[in-house]
Coordinates of C-alpha atoms in Angstrom, one line a residue:
X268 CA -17.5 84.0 -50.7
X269 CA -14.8 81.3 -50.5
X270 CA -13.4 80.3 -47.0
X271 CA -10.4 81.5 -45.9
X272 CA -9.8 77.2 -45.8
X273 CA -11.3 76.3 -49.5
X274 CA -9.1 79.2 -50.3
X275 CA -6.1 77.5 -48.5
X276 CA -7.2 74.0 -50.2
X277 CA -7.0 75.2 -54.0
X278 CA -3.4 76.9 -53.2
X279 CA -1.7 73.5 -51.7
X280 CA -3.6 71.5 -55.3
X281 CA -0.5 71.2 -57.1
X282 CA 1.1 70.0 -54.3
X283 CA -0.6 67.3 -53.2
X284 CA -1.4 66.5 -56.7
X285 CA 2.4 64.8 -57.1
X286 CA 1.6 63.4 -53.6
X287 CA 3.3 59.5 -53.4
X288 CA 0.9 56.7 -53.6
X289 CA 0.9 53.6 -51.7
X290 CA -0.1 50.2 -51.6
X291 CA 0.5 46.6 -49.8
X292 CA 2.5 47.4 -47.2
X293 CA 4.0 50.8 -48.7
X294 CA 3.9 53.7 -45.9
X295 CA 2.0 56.8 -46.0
X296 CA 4.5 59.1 -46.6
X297 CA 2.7 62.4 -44.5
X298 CA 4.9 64.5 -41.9
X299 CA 4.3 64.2 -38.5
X300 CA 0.8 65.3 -36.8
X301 CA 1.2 69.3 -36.7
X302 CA 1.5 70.0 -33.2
X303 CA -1.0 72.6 -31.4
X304 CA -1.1 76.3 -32.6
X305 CA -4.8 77.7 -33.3
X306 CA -3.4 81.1 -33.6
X307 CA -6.1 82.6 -36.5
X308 CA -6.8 79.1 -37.3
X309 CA -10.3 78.5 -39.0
X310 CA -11.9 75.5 -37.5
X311 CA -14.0 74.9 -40.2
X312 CA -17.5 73.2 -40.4
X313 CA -19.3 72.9 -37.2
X314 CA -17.7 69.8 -35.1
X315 CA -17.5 68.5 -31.5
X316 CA -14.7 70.0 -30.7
X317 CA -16.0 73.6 -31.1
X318 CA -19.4 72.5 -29.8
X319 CA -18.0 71.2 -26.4
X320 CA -14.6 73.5 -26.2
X321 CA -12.0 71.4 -27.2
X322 CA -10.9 73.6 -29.8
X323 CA -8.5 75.4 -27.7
X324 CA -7.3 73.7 -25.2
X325 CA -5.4 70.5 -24.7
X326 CA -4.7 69.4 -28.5
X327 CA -2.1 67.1 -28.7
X328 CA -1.5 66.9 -32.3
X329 CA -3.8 67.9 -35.7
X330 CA -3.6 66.2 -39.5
X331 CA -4.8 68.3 -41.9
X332 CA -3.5 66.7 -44.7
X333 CA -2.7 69.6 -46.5
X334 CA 0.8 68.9 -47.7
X335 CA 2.6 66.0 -48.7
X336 CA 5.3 64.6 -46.6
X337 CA 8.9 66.6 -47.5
X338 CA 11.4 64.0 -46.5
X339 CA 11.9 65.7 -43.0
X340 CA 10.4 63.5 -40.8
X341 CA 9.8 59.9 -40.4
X342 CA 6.5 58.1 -41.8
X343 CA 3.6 58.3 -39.6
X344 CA 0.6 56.7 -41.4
X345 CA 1.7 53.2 -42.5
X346 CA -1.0 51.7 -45.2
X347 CA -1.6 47.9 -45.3
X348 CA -3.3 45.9 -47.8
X349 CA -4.4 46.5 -52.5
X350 CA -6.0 49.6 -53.4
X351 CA -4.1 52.8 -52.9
X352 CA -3.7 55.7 -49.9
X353 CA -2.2 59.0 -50.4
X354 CA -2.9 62.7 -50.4
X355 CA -5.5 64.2 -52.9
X356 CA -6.3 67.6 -52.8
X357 CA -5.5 68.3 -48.8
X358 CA -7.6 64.5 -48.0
X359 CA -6.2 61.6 -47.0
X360 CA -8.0 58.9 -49.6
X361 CA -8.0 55.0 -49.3
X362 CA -9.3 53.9 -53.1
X363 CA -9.9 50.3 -52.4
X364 CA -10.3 48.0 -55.4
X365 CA -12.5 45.2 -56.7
X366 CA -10.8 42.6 -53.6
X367 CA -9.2 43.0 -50.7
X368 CA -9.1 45.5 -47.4
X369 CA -6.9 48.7 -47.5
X370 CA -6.6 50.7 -44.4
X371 CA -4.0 53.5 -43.4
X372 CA -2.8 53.4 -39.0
X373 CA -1.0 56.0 -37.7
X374 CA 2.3 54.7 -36.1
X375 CA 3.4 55.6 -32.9
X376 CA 2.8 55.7 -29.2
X377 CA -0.9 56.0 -29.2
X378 CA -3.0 57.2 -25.8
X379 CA -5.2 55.2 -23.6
X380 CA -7.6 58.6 -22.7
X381 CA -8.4 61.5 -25.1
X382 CA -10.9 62.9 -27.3
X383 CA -10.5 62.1 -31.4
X384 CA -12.7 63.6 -34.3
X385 CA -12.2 63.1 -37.8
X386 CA -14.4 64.9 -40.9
X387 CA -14.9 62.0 -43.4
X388 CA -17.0 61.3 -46.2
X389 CA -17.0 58.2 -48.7
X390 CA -18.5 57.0 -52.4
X391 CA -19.3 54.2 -54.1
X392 CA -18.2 53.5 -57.8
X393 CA -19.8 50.3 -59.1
X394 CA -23.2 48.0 -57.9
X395 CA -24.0 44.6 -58.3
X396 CA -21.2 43.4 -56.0
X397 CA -20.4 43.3 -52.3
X398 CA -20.3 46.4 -50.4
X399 CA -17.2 48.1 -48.8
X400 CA -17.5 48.7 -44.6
X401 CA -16.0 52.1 -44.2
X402 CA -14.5 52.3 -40.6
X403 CA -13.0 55.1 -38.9
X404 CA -11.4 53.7 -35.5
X405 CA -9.4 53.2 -31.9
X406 CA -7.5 50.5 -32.4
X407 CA -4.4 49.3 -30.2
X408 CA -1.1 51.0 -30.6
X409 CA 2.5 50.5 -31.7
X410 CA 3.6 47.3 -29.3
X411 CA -0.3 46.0 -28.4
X412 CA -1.8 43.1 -29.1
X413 CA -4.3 43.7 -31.7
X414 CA -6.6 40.7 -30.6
X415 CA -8.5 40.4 -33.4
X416 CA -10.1 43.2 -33.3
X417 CA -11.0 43.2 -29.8
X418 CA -9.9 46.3 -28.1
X419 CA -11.3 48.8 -30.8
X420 CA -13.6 51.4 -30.6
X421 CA -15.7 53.0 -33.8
X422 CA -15.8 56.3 -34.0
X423 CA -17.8 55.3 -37.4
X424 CA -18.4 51.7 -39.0
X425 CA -20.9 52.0 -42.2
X426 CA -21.7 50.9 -46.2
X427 CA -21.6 53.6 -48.4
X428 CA -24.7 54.7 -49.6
X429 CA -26.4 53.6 -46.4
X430 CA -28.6 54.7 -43.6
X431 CA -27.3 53.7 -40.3
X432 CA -23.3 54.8 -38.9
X433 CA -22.5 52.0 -36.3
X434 CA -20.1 53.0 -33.5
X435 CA -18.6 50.3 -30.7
X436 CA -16.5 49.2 -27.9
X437 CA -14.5 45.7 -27.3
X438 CA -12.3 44.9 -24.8
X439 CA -11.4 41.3 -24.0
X440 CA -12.3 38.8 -23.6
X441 CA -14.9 39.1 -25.9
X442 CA -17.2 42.0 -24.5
X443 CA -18.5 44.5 -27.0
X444 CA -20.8 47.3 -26.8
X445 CA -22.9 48.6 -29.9
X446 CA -25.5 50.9 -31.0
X447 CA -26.7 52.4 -34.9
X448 CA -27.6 55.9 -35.4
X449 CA -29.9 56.8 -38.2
X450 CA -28.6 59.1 -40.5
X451 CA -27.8 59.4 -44.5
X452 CA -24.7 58.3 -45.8
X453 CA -25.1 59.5 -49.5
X454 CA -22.0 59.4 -52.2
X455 CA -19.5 62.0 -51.0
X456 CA -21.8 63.4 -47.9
X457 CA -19.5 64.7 -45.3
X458 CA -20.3 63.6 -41.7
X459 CA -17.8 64.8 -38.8
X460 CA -17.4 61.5 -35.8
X461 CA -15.8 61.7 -32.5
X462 CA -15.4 59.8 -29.5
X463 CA -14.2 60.7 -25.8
X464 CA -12.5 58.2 -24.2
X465 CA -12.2 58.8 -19.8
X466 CA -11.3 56.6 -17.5
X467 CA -15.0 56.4 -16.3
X468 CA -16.9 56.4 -19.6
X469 CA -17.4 56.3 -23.6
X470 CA -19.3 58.7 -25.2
X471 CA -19.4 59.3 -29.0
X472 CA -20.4 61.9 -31.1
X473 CA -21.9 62.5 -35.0
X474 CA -21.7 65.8 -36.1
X475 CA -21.0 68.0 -33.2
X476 CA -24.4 65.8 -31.3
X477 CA -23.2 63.6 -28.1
X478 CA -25.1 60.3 -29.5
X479 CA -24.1 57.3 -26.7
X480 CA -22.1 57.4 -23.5
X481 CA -21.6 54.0 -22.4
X482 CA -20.4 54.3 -18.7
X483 CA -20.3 49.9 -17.4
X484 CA -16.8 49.1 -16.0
X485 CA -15.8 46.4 -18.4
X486 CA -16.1 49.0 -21.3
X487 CA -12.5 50.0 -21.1
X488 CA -9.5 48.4 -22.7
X489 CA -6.8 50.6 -20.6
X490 CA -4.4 49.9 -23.6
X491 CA -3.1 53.2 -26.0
X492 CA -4.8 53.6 -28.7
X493 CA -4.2 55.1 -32.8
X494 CA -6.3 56.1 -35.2
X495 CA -7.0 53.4 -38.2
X496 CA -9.2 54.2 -41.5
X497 CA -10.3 51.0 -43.0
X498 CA -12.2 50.2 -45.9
X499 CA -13.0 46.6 -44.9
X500 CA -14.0 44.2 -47.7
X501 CA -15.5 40.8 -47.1
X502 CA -13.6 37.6 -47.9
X503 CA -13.5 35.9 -50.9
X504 CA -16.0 38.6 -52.5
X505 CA -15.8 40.9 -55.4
X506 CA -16.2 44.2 -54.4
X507 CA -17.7 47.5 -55.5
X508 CA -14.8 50.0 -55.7
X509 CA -15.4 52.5 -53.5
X510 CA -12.9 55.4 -51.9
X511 CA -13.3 56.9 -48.3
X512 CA -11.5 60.7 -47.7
X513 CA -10.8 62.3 -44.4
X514 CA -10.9 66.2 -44.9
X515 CA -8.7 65.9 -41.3
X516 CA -8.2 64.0 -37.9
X517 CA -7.4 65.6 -34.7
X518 CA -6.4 64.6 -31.0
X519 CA -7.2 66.4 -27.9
X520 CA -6.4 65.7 -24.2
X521 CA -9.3 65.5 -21.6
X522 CA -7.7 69.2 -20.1
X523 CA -10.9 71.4 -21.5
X524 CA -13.9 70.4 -19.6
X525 CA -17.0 69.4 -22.0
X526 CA -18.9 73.0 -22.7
X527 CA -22.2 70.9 -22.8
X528 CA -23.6 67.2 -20.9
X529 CA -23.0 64.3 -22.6
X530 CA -25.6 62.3 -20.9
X531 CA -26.8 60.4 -23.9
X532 CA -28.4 56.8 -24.5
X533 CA -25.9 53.8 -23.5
X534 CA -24.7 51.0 -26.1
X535 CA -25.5 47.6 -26.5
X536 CA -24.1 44.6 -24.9
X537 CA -23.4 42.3 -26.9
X538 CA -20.5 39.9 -27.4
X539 CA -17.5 39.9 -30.0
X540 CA -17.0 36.5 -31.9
X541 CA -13.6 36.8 -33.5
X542 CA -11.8 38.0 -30.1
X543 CA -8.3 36.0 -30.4

């Protein structure tokens, strides 16, 4: 029997079929995050948030990306970089080309505590050439200093096709915490990845399974963060082309207490090398 959401996903095809593409430097043209009302909502496939009782309490916004943007709101994803981002078939998709990284931020204030989960899955097109790094992160928001790279936090870093997800923590001046979690990341497997960000501790989470929580004090960046899809090419290298989709991404404050512990193996330390 279809879902009541596949079913919900073929009717709003047409729609997002004329959906606006974008490339260097174009915005996203989605409507704003749609604000929290579960009322009869399906959530889906199993994820954290239903495993640990977020679900229905606390949720600060929701992209579904099941309708392109109407003109009534201002951009909220801006996209950066060759290849192309836009809405296909109620997914936000990054196609990335031969050279050069593409990546899609959402704009605006951004949160330095929360929980995030996104449902994402990713192919690759061509062999023989570099592979893509499909990332799924934190990253500073609107008005913070990027740094290089060194206040993010994976909720996923991986090459399609492989058999390991990554996930991380930075915060300056160069401290980074790491740690790979087996698992297969096949052409077009869906995976769902969250992270909980607290004031005391880290702790992320593949497919509705606390994995790390990472708890030492210089772990935390205390800037707001966004969420950022990347697919990360390396320099001066010809690439495979590969696409990543996110089915959805959703925000939740730390209001629900967690359901289940999430007492789970602690990260890496390690340091980050291109901190600036």
């Amino acid at each position: 029997m279809t879902s009541p959401r596949a079913t919900r996903k073929l009717r709003t095809a047409a729609a997002v079929a004329g959906a606006v593409l974008t490339s260097l430097l174009t915005p996203v043209l989605t409507g704003a995050p749609a604000q929290a009302d579960h009322a009869g909502a399906e959530p889906g496939p199993i994820h954290a948030a239903t495993t640990y009782g977020w679900w229905n309490k606390g949720v600060v916004w929701r992209e579904e990306f099941e309708a392109p943007y109407t003109g009534q709101m201002g951009p909220q994803w801006v996209a950066n970089g060759p290849g192309q981002v836009w809405h296909q078939n109620g997914m936000l998709t990054l196609n990335a080309t031969s050279e050069g990284t593409v990546s899609a931020t959402l704009a605006g204030a951004g949160d330095e505590v929360g929980r995030w989960e996104t449902r994402l899955r990713s192919r690759q097109y061509g062999r023989g050439n570099a592979r893509y790094r499909v990332l799924a992160e934190l990253v500073p928001a609107t008005g913070a200093e990027e740094n290089c790279g060194a206040r993010n936090i994976a909720l996923a870093s991986y090459t399609p096709n492989g058999k390991a997800a990554s996930v991380y923590a930075r915060t300056l001046p160069n401290v980074a915490y790491k740690a790979t979690n087996p698992m297969s990341l096949g052409r077009d497997q869906w995976h769902t990845y969250a992270v909980e960000v607290t004031r005391e501790r880290i702790s992320w989470f593949i497919d509705a399974h606390v994995v790390y929580t990472e708890q030492r004090d210089d772990l935390l960046s205390g800037v707001p963060l966004t969420v950022r899809f990347t697919m990360e090419a390396k320099p001066d290298r010809v690439m495979n082309v590969s696409r990543m989709q996110m089915d959805w991404v959703r925000h939740w404050s730390l209001e629900a207490p967690n359901l289940q512990p999430v007492d789970a193996p602690p990260t890496r330390a390690g340091v980050y090398g291109k901190a600036c």
